[in-house]
Short mmCIF file of C-alpha atoms in Angstrom, two decimals:
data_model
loop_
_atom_site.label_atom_id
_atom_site.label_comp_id
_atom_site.label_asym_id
_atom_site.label_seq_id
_atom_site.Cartn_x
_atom_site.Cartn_y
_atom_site.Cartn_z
CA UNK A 118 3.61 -13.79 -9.98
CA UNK A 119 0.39 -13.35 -7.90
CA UNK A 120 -2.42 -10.90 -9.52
CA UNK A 121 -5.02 -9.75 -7.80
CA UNK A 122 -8.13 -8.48 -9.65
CA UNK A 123 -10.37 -5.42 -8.09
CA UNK A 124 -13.57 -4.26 -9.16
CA UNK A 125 -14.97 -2.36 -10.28
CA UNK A 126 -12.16 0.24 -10.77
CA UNK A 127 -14.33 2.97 -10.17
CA UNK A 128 -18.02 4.17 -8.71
CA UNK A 129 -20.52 7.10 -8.32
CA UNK A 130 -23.06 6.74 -5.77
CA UNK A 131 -25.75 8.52 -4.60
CA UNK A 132 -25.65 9.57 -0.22
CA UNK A 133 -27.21 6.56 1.35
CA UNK A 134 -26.77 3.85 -1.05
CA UNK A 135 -24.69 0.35 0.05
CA UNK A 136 -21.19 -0.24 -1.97
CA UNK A 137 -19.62 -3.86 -2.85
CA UNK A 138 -16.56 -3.97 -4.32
CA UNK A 139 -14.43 -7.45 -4.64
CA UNK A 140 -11.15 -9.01 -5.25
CA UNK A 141 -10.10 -12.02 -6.82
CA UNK A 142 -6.94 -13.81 -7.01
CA UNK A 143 -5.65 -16.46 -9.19
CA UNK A 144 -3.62 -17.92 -6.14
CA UNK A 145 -4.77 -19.32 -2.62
CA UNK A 146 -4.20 -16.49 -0.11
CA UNK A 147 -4.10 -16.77 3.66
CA UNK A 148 -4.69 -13.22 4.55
CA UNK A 149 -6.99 -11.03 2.66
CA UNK A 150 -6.58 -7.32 3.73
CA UNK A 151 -8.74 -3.93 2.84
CA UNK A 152 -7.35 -0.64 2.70
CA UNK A 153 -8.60 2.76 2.18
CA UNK A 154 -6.42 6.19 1.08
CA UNK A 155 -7.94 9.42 0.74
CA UNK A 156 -6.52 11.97 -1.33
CA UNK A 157 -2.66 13.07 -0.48
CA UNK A 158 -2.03 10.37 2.73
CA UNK A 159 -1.08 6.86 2.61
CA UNK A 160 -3.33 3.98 2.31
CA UNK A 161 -5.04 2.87 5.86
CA UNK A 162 -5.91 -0.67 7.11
CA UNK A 163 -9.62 -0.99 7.10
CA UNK A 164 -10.42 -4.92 7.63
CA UNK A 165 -8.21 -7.90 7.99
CA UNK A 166 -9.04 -11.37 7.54
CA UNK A 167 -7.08 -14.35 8.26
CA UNK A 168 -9.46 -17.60 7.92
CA UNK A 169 -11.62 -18.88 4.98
CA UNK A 170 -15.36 -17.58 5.36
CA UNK A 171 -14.36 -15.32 8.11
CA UNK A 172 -17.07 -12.06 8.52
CA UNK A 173 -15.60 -8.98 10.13
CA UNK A 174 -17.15 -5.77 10.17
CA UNK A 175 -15.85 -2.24 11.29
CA UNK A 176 -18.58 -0.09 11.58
CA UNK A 177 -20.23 0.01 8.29
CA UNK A 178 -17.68 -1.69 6.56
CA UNK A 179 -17.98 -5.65 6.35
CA UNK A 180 -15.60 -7.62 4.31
CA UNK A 181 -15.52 -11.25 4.33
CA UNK A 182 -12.61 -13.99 3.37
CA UNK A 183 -13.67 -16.18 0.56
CA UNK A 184 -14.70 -19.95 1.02
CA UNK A 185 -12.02 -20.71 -1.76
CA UNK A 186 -9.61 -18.41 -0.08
CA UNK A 187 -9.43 -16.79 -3.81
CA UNK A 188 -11.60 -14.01 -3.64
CA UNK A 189 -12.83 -11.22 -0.79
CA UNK A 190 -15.25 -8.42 -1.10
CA UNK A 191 -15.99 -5.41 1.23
CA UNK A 192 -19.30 -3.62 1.47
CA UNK A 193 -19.92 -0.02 2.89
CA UNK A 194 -23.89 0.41 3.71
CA UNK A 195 -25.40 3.52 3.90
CA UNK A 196 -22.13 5.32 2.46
CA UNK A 197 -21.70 9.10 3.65
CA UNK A 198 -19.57 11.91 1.77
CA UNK A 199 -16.44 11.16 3.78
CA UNK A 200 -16.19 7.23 2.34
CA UNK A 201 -14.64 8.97 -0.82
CA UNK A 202 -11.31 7.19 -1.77
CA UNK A 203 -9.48 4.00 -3.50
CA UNK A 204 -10.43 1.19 -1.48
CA UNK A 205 -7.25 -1.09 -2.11
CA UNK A 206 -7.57 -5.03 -1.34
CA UNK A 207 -4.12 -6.78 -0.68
CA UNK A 208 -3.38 -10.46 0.10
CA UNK A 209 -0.90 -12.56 1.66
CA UNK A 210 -0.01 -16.08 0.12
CA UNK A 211 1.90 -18.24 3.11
CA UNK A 212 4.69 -18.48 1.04
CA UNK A 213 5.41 -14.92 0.40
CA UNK A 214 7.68 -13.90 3.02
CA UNK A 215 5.31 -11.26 4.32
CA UNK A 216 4.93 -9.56 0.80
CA UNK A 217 1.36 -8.25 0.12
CA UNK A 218 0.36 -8.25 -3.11
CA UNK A 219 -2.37 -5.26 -3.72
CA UNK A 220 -5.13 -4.72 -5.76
CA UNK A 221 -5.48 -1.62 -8.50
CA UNK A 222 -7.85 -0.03 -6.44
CA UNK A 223 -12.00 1.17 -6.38
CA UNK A 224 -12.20 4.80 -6.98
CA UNK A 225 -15.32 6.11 -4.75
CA UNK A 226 -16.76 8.46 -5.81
CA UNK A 227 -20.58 9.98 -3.47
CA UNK A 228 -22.80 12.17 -4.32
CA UNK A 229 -24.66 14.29 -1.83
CA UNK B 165 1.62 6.75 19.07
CA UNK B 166 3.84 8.09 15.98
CA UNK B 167 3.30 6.24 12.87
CA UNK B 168 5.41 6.05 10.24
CA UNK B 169 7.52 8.89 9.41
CA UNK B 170 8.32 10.48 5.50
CA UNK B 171 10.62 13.35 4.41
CA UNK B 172 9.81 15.31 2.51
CA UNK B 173 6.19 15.46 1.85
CA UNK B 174 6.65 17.35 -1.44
CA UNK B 175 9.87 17.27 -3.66
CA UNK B 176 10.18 19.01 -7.04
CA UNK B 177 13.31 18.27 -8.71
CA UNK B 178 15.32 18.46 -11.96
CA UNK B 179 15.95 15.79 -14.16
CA UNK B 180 19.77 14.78 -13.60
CA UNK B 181 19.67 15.78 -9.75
CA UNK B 182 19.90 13.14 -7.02
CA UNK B 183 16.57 12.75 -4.82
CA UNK B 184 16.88 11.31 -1.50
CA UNK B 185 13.40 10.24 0.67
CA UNK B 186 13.62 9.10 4.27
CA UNK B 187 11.22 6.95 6.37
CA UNK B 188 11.22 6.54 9.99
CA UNK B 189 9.36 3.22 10.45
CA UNK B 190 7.50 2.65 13.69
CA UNK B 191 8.90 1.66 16.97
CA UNK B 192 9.64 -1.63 17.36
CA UNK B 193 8.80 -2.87 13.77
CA UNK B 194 10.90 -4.98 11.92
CA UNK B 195 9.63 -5.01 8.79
CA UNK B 196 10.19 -1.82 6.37
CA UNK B 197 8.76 -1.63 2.64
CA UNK B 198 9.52 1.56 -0.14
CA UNK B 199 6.36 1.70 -2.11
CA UNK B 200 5.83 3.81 -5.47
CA UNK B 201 2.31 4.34 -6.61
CA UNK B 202 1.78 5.84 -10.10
CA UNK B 203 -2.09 5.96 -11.88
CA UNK B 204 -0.57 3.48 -14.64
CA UNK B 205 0.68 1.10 -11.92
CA UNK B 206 -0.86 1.67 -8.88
CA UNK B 207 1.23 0.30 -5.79
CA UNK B 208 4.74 -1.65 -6.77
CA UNK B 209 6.98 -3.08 -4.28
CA UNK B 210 10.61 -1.54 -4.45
CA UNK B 211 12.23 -3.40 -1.56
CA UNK B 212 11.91 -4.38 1.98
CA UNK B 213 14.01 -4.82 5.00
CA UNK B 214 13.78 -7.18 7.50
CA UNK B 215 15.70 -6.23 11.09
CA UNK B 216 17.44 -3.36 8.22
CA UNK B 217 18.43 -6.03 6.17
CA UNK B 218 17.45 -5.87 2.50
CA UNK B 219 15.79 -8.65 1.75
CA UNK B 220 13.94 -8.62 -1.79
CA UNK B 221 14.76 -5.29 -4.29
CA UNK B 222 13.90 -6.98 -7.24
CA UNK B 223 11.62 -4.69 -7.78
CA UNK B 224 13.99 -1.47 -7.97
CA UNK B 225 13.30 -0.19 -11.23
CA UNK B 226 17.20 0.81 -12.26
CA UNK B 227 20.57 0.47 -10.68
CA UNK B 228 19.62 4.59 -10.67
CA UNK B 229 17.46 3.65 -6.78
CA UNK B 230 19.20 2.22 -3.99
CA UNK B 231 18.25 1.45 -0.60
CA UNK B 232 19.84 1.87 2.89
CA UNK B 233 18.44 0.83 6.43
CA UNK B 234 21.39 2.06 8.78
CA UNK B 235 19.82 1.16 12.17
CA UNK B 236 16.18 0.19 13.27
CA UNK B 237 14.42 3.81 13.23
CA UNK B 238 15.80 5.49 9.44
CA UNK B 239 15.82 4.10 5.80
CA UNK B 240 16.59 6.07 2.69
CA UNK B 241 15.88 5.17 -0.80
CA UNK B 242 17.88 7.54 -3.14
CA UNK B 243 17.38 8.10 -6.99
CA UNK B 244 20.54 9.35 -8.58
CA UNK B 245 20.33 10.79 -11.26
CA UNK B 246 16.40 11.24 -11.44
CA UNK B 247 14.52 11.02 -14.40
CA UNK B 248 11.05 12.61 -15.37
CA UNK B 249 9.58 9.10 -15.31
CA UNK B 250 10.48 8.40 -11.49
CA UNK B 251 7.38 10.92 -10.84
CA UNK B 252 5.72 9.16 -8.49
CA UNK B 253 4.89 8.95 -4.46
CA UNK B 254 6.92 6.88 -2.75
CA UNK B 255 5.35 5.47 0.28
CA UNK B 256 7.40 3.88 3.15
CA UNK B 257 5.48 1.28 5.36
CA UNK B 258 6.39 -0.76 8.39
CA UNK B 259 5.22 -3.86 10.30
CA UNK B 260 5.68 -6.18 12.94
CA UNK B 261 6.42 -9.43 12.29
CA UNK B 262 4.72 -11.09 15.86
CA UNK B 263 1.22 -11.98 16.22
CA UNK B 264 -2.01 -12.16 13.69
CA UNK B 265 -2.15 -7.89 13.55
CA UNK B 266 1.45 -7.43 12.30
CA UNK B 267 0.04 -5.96 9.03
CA UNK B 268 1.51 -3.00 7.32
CA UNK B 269 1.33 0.99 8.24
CA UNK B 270 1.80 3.16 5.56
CA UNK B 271 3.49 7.07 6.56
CA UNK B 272 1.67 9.75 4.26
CA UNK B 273 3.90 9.33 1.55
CA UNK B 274 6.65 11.72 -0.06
CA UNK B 275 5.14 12.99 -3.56
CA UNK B 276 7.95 13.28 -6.35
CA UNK B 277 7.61 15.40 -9.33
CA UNK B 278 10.73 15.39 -11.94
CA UNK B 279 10.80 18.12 -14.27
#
């Protein structure tokens, strides 16, 4: 089956400092999605992306599709105590019936 | 707007006793996915139901979980009898199949603890 790959699995950053964090895939996806959950809730759409090289940002966040429609990553700038969480990426193959496949998760950790 | 909708929130248990979670998905989605995330395997697909038809449950662990989607606005996934190793939160999501935004909400989850 599809397997996504998320890293890194965890990170401790200082208040201020920019986070990447990426996923790649060993299958062609046509819908790359980013999700955040903080502690005791359910995971929350952050970003999705639907074409190859696509840019979106909301807010700080900015994730962006991958040319070979394999990979995405997400960036945070200037992160803030309240980005704590798992970031989660998830994809969409077109032949999936709607399944996402999801990623193991980033564990963000910031330091005031 | 309501989003999705899990019972309980909490649920300690017994090992041998029959668990039952409910979801109320969102209005007007068709789409309805049971999720159960553990550390040691993060999110897994159990099933999903399209227009409360099960579609794909190949990923219920045991014949011990079943599914049910009476009508548009309740599903139940039941564990009977529960084991220590079904400790988990089980996360019901729902989407809407029209249009480029039909991706998945996710309700707050229903935390499981088997003793």
């Amino acid at each position: 089956g599809q397997q996504l790959n998320q890293s890194p699995q965890s990170m401790f950053i200082q208040e201020g400092e920019d986070v990447s964090m990426n996923c790649t895939s060993s299958s062609i996806f046509n819908t790359w999605l980013w999700y955040k959950q903080e502690p005791g809730e359910g995971p929350v759409l952050l970003i999705a992306l639907y074409k190859a090289g696509e840019l979106t940002s909301n807010g700080r966040l900015t994730a962006q599709f991958g040319i070979t429609r394999k990979d995405s990553f997400l960036n945070i700038s200037a992160s803030i105590p309240s980005d704590v969480g798992i970031y989660f990426c998830a994809g969409r193959t077109a032949g999936s019936a709607r399944q996402l496949t999801f990623g193991s998760g980033t564990q963000l950790t910031v330091l005031p | 707007d309501a989003g999705v909708i899990q019972s309980p929130r909490h649920e300690v248990t017994e090992m041998g006793q029959e668990v039952t979670l409910r979801c109320k998905p969102i209005s007007g989605h068709d789409y309805l996915f049971w999720y159960r995330q553990t550390m040691m395997r993060g999110l897994e697909l159990l099933i999903y139901f399209n227009n409360n038809v099960p579609i794909d449950d190949s990923g219920m662990p045991e014949d011990r979980f079943s599914a049910k989607m009476p009508n548009a606005s309740f599903s139940t996934l039941k564990i009977q009898p529960s084991e220590p190793r079904d400790s988990a939160v089980y996360f019901c999501a729902s989407r809407f199949s029209g249009g480029n935004t039909g991706e998945l909400f996710f309700g707050e989850g229903s935390r499981l603890t088997v003793l």
